[in-house]
Amino acid sequence: MRGEGGARLRWRDLPPHVRDGVGDVLGSPVVRADSQAGGFSPGSADRVVTATGRRAFVKAVGPEPNAHSPQLHRREGRVSAVLPPSLPVPRLLGTVDDGGWVALVLEDVDGHQPALPWRPADVAAVLDALAVLAAGATPCPVPDLPAAADALREDFAGFDRLAADGVRLAGLDELRDLARRGVASLGGDTLAHADLRADNVLLTAGGAVLVDWPHACRGPVWLDALLLLVEVERYGGHDVDALLATSPTTRDADPGELTAVLAGLAAYFLDGARRPAPPGLPTLRQFQRVQGEALLAWVRRRAGLAAG
């Protein structure tokens, strides 16, 4: 199951004043818009062309159906505005924000999303991009970002909530201990994307570009590579443990800490999958269930825990 599920708006669905505001950012009215799929957002995602031929990528969202979505766009805009140009990220050209609707106008990256299941060359390209990110974003160049431990602490407590609700899960006590260790393992001062999946990557002739930055935080140098390999493992066909042992940003990490963070992520997915779907995101919980079950199997294998 690909990481997508928002009932996306299209360019024509945006209020006229938002479309006009995008044209103001670009210096000319938009005359063409091609909608893009992927991602968990009810907002629009369009590659646009102006009357003067200028190209850009525009993502916009309003307060309905999901009131939380505009705040995510605002957060992404603040982060994107200060990302160093040397990093493998798209450049922010401007924003439109009327207090309800938010549109981000970004550089149009000439690339495509990785195919699923992941191909070896595509995995390698993203791991290379993460090495560039680590070299150029340690210490973290974005001010006031939350620490990964603070951003993920509540998510990693998912096994505690499962236990409190009487959910039966083999090895739950050991998994709870691992997830707690995972929180303690998240120290570091490297800029982390913190939401890496195929739908947040564009592959170009010059390498991989990492897009969609609302969840950025400061954490260990290996966090993003670990998150990427969660999806790679779910689709199969790769020795993800060997990749962790050899990739530039993960090869020096403590394997036990990596396993503990994977346990925390499994806790987040499995706990979240039990909840009602958020407005405008009808497939999110199914995605979390599939991801959580696959991740739990990986954690048990690495930690030597029986499946029960």
mmCIF file of N, CA, C and O in Angstrom, residues 128-184:
data_model
loop_
_atom_site.group_PDB
_atom_site.id
_atom_site.type_symbol
_atom_site.label_atom_id
_atom_site.label_comp_id
_atom_site.label_asym_id
_atom_site.label_seq_id
_atom_site.Cartn_x
_atom_site.Cartn_y
_atom_site.Cartn_z
ATOM 1 N N ASP A 128 22.212 8.151 -0.518
ATOM 2 C CA ASP A 128 23.255 9.117 -0.863
ATOM 3 C C ASP A 128 22.800 10.540 -0.546
ATOM 4 O O ASP A 128 23.572 11.356 -0.023
ATOM 5 N N ALA A 129 21.548 10.850 -0.868
ATOM 6 C CA ALA A 129 21.022 12.185 -0.574
ATOM 7 C C ALA A 129 20.999 12.443 0.929
ATOM 8 O O ALA A 129 21.268 13.567 1.390
ATOM 9 N N LEU A 130 20.707 11.410 1.706
ATOM 10 C CA LEU A 130 20.698 11.568 3.163
ATOM 11 C C LEU A 130 22.098 11.798 3.704
ATOM 12 O O LEU A 130 22.278 12.499 4.704
ATOM 13 N N ALA A 131 23.105 11.223 3.071
ATOM 14 C CA ALA A 131 24.485 11.498 3.474
ATOM 15 C C ALA A 131 24.836 12.960 3.186
ATOM 16 O O ALA A 131 25.502 13.622 3.992
ATOM 17 N N VAL A 132 24.363 13.488 2.043
ATOM 18 C CA VAL A 132 24.569 14.909 1.732
ATOM 19 C C VAL A 132 23.839 15.779 2.750
ATOM 20 O O VAL A 132 24.379 16.788 3.233
ATOM 21 N N LEU A 133 22.611 15.396 3.069
ATOM 22 C CA LEU A 133 21.840 16.139 4.065
ATOM 23 C C LEU A 133 22.563 16.160 5.406
ATOM 24 O O LEU A 133 22.684 17.209 6.056
ATOM 25 N N ALA A 134 23.057 15.012 5.831
ATOM 26 C CA ALA A 134 23.743 14.932 7.120
ATOM 27 C C ALA A 134 24.992 15.802 7.142
ATOM 28 O O ALA A 134 25.267 16.501 8.128
ATOM 29 N N ALA A 135 25.741 15.786 6.038
ATOM 30 C CA ALA A 135 26.971 16.581 5.985
ATOM 31 C C ALA A 135 26.682 18.074 5.991
ATOM 32 O O ALA A 135 27.426 18.855 6.585
ATOM 33 N N GLY A 136 25.578 18.479 5.351
ATOM 34 C CA GLY A 136 25.267 19.896 5.247
ATOM 35 C C GLY A 136 24.325 20.422 6.295
ATOM 36 O O GLY A 136 24.075 21.632 6.347
ATOM 37 N N ALA A 137 23.782 19.540 7.121
ATOM 38 C CA ALA A 137 22.773 19.974 8.092
ATOM 39 C C ALA A 137 23.065 19.444 9.489
ATOM 40 O O ALA A 137 22.155 19.145 10.257
ATOM 41 N N THR A 138 24.362 19.302 9.809
ATOM 42 C CA THR A 138 24.810 18.973 11.156
ATOM 43 C C THR A 138 25.912 19.958 11.533
ATOM 44 O O THR A 138 26.955 19.980 10.863
ATOM 45 N N PRO A 139 25.714 20.842 12.487
ATOM 46 C CA PRO A 139 24.519 20.963 13.311
ATOM 47 C C PRO A 139 23.315 21.461 12.513
ATOM 48 O O PRO A 139 23.474 22.012 11.422
ATOM 49 N N CYS A 140 22.151 21.260 13.073
ATOM 50 C CA CYS A 140 20.912 21.602 12.379
ATOM 51 C C CYS A 140 20.894 23.098 12.043
ATOM 52 O O CYS A 140 21.039 23.939 12.933
ATOM 53 N N PRO A 141 20.691 23.447 10.766
ATOM 54 C CA PRO A 141 20.714 24.856 10.372
ATOM 55 C C PRO A 141 19.377 25.581 10.518
ATOM 56 O O PRO A 141 19.302 26.781 10.246
ATOM 57 N N VAL A 142 18.328 24.866 10.910
ATOM 58 C CA VAL A 142 17.002 25.463 11.019
ATOM 59 C C VAL A 142 16.729 25.779 12.490
ATOM 60 O O VAL A 142 16.690 24.864 13.325
ATOM 61 N N PRO A 143 16.548 27.023 12.840
ATOM 62 C CA PRO A 143 16.354 27.367 14.251
ATOM 63 C C PRO A 143 15.002 26.916 14.783
ATOM 64 O O PRO A 143 14.028 26.789 14.042
ATOM 65 N N ASP A 144 14.990 26.642 16.077
ATOM 66 C CA ASP A 144 13.740 26.395 16.823
ATOM 67 C C ASP A 144 13.006 25.124 16.423
ATOM 68 O O ASP A 144 11.809 24.987 16.709
ATOM 69 N N LEU A 145 13.672 24.185 15.787
ATOM 70 C CA LEU A 145 13.019 22.907 15.520
ATOM 71 C C LEU A 145 12.955 22.081 16.799
ATOM 72 O O LEU A 145 13.881 22.114 17.615
ATOM 73 N N PRO A 146 11.891 21.284 16.972
ATOM 74 C CA PRO A 146 11.833 20.421 18.155
ATOM 75 C C PRO A 146 12.860 19.305 18.081
ATOM 76 O O PRO A 146 13.256 18.879 16.987
ATOM 77 N N ALA A 147 13.304 18.857 19.231
ATOM 78 C CA ALA A 147 14.148 17.662 19.284
ATOM 79 C C ALA A 147 13.300 16.452 18.925
ATOM 80 O O ALA A 147 12.108 16.378 19.241
ATOM 81 N N ALA A 148 13.914 15.479 18.247
ATOM 82 C CA ALA A 148 13.175 14.284 17.838
ATOM 83 C C ALA A 148 12.556 13.571 19.032
ATOM 84 O O ALA A 148 11.428 13.077 18.951
ATOM 85 N N ALA A 149 13.263 13.526 20.158
ATOM 86 C CA ALA A 149 12.725 12.847 21.335
ATOM 87 C C ALA A 149 11.436 13.510 21.802
ATOM 88 O O ALA A 149 10.469 12.840 22.176
ATOM 89 N N ASP A 150 11.400 14.843 21.756
ATOM 90 C CA ASP A 150 10.185 15.545 22.167
ATOM 91 C C ASP A 150 9.073 15.372 21.141
ATOM 92 O O ASP A 150 7.897 15.214 21.498
ATOM 93 N N ALA A 151 9.430 15.401 19.858
ATOM 94 C CA ALA A 151 8.427 15.277 18.808
ATOM 95 C C ALA A 151 7.790 13.890 18.773
ATOM 96 O O ALA A 151 6.613 13.745 18.427
ATOM 97 N N LEU A 152 8.560 12.862 19.144
ATOM 98 C CA LEU A 152 8.099 11.482 18.981
ATOM 99 C C LEU A 152 7.759 10.781 20.291
ATOM 100 O O LEU A 152 7.283 9.645 20.272
ATOM 101 N N ARG A 153 7.987 11.432 21.409
ATOM 102 C CA ARG A 153 7.788 10.773 22.710
ATOM 103 C C ARG A 153 6.376 10.204 22.859
ATOM 104 O O ARG A 153 6.184 9.049 23.259
ATOM 105 N N GLU A 154 5.374 11.000 22.536
ATOM 106 C CA GLU A 154 3.996 10.546 22.691
ATOM 107 C C GLU A 154 3.675 9.427 21.703
ATOM 108 O O GLU A 154 2.974 8.468 22.041
ATOM 109 N N ASP A 155 4.185 9.548 20.484
ATOM 110 C CA ASP A 155 3.958 8.493 19.488
ATOM 111 C C ASP A 155 4.556 7.172 19.942
ATOM 112 O O ASP A 155 3.947 6.105 19.780
ATOM 113 N N PHE A 156 5.773 7.222 20.499
ATOM 114 C CA PHE A 156 6.467 6.001 20.907
ATOM 115 C C PHE A 156 5.828 5.351 22.131
ATOM 116 O O PHE A 156 6.187 4.224 22.485
ATOM 117 N N ALA A 157 4.892 6.026 22.779
ATOM 118 C CA ALA A 157 4.193 5.449 23.933
ATOM 119 C C ALA A 157 2.990 4.614 23.514
ATOM 120 O O ALA A 157 2.179 4.209 24.360
ATOM 121 N N GLY A 158 2.876 4.306 22.221
ATOM 122 C CA GLY A 158 1.713 3.559 21.743
ATOM 123 C C GLY A 158 1.555 2.191 22.380
ATOM 124 O O GLY A 158 0.429 1.743 22.641
ATOM 125 N N PHE A 159 2.658 1.494 22.653
ATOM 126 C CA PHE A 159 2.537 0.189 23.305
ATOM 127 C C PHE A 159 1.991 0.330 24.729
ATOM 128 O O PHE A 159 1.276 -0.561 25.208
ATOM 129 N N ASP A 160 2.326 1.421 25.400
ATOM 130 C CA ASP A 160 1.756 1.662 26.732
ATOM 131 C C ASP A 160 0.246 1.816 26.646
ATOM 132 O O ASP A 160 -0.493 1.310 27.493
ATOM 133 N N ARG A 161 -0.227 2.512 25.623
ATOM 134 C CA ARG A 161 -1.671 2.681 25.463
ATOM 135 C C ARG A 161 -2.349 1.369 25.091
ATOM 136 O O ARG A 161 -3.470 1.077 25.547
ATOM 137 N N LEU A 162 -1.682 0.570 24.266
ATOM 138 C CA LEU A 162 -2.242 -0.743 23.955
ATOM 139 C C LEU A 162 -2.368 -1.596 25.215
ATOM 140 O O LEU A 162 -3.388 -2.258 25.429
ATOM 141 N N ALA A 163 -1.341 -1.563 26.047
ATOM 142 C CA ALA A 163 -1.374 -2.338 27.292
ATOM 143 C C ALA A 163 -2.476 -1.835 28.211
ATOM 144 O O ALA A 163 -3.211 -2.631 28.819
ATOM 145 N N ALA A 164 -2.619 -0.522 28.329
ATOM 146 C CA ALA A 164 -3.637 0.057 29.213
ATOM 147 C C ALA A 164 -5.039 -0.311 28.747
ATOM 148 O O ALA A 164 -5.958 -0.428 29.572
ATOM 149 N N ASP A 165 -5.208 -0.519 27.446
ATOM 150 C CA ASP A 165 -6.524 -0.869 26.913
ATOM 151 C C ASP A 165 -6.754 -2.372 26.849
ATOM 152 O O ASP A 165 -7.767 -2.829 26.308
ATOM 153 N N GLY A 166 -5.801 -3.134 27.380
ATOM 154 C CA GLY A 166 -5.976 -4.582 27.444
ATOM 155 C C GLY A 166 -5.772 -5.304 26.131
ATOM 156 O O GLY A 166 -6.220 -6.448 25.972
ATOM 157 N N VAL A 167 -5.088 -4.678 25.186
ATOM 158 C CA VAL A 167 -4.820 -5.338 23.896
ATOM 159 C C VAL A 167 -3.777 -6.427 24.108
ATOM 160 O O VAL A 167 -2.734 -6.203 24.716
ATOM 161 N N ARG A 168 -4.066 -7.615 23.607
ATOM 162 C CA ARG A 168 -3.158 -8.746 23.756
ATOM 163 C C ARG A 168 -2.177 -8.751 22.587
ATOM 164 O O ARG A 168 -2.586 -8.793 21.420
ATOM 165 N N LEU A 169 -0.900 -8.718 22.913
ATOM 166 C CA LEU A 169 0.144 -8.697 21.905
ATOM 167 C C LEU A 169 1.345 -9.429 22.470
ATOM 168 O O LEU A 169 1.820 -9.105 23.563
ATOM 169 N N ALA A 170 1.816 -10.442 21.749
ATOM 170 C CA ALA A 170 2.936 -11.247 22.248
ATOM 171 C C ALA A 170 4.150 -10.362 22.515
ATOM 172 O O ALA A 170 4.519 -9.526 21.690
ATOM 173 N N GLY A 171 4.753 -10.563 23.693
ATOM 174 C CA GLY A 171 5.960 -9.814 24.039
ATOM 175 C C GLY A 171 5.722 -8.345 24.304
ATOM 176 O O GLY A 171 6.652 -7.542 24.157
ATOM 177 N N LEU A 172 4.510 -7.976 24.711
ATOM 178 C CA LEU A 172 4.178 -6.563 24.853
ATOM 179 C C LEU A 172 5.072 -5.864 25.879
ATOM 180 O O LEU A 172 5.492 -4.721 25.653
ATOM 181 N N ASP A 173 5.375 -6.515 26.993
ATOM 182 C CA ASP A 173 6.224 -5.867 27.997
ATOM 183 C C ASP A 173 7.614 -5.561 27.427
ATOM 184 O O ASP A 173 8.164 -4.477 27.651
ATOM 185 N N GLU A 174 8.185 -6.516 26.704
ATOM 186 C CA GLU A 174 9.497 -6.287 26.092
ATOM 187 C C GLU A 174 9.431 -5.185 25.035
ATOM 188 O O GLU A 174 10.347 -4.355 24.926
ATOM 189 N N LEU A 175 8.343 -5.159 24.282
ATOM 190 C CA LEU A 175 8.186 -4.126 23.267
ATOM 191 C C LEU A 175 8.046 -2.750 23.907
ATOM 192 O O LEU A 175 8.592 -1.758 23.393
ATOM 193 N N ARG A 176 7.333 -2.672 25.027
ATOM 194 C CA ARG A 176 7.213 -1.387 25.729
ATOM 195 C C ARG A 176 8.575 -0.910 26.195
ATOM 196 O O ARG A 176 8.907 0.284 26.052
ATOM 197 N N ASP A 177 9.386 -1.813 26.731
ATOM 198 C CA ASP A 177 10.725 -1.430 27.185
ATOM 199 C C ASP A 177 11.579 -0.948 26.011
ATOM 200 O O ASP A 177 12.328 0.036 26.124
ATOM 201 N N LEU A 178 11.485 -1.645 24.884
ATOM 202 C CA LEU A 178 12.251 -1.243 23.705
ATOM 203 C C LEU A 178 11.843 0.155 23.236
ATOM 204 O O LEU A 178 12.697 0.998 22.924
ATOM 205 N N ALA A 179 10.546 0.408 23.177
ATOM 206 C CA ALA A 179 10.076 1.713 22.704
ATOM 207 C C ALA A 179 10.527 2.835 23.631
ATOM 208 O O ALA A 179 10.864 3.932 23.169
ATOM 209 N N ARG A 180 10.553 2.571 24.930
ATOM 210 C CA ARG A 180 11.050 3.593 25.859
ATOM 211 C C ARG A 180 12.528 3.863 25.604
ATOM 212 O O ARG A 180 12.982 5.013 25.660
ATOM 213 N N ARG A 181 13.294 2.808 25.343
ATOM 214 C CA ARG A 181 14.697 3.000 25.001
ATOM 215 C C ARG A 181 14.820 3.782 23.694
ATOM 216 O O ARG A 181 15.753 4.574 23.508
ATOM 217 N N GLY A 182 13.860 3.551 22.793
ATOM 218 C CA GLY A 182 13.884 4.272 21.533
ATOM 219 C C GLY A 182 13.835 5.776 21.719
ATOM 220 O O GLY A 182 14.560 6.521 21.054
ATOM 221 N N VAL A 183 12.982 6.249 22.611
ATOM 222 C CA VAL A 183 12.912 7.687 22.885
ATOM 223 C C VAL A 183 14.265 8.198 23.365
ATOM 224 O O VAL A 183 14.752 9.247 22.928
ATOM 225 N N ALA A 184 14.899 7.452 24.267
ATOM 226 C CA ALA A 184 16.193 7.863 24.818
ATOM 227 C C ALA A 184 17.314 7.814 23.787
ATOM 228 O O ALA A 184 18.389 8.384 24.019
#
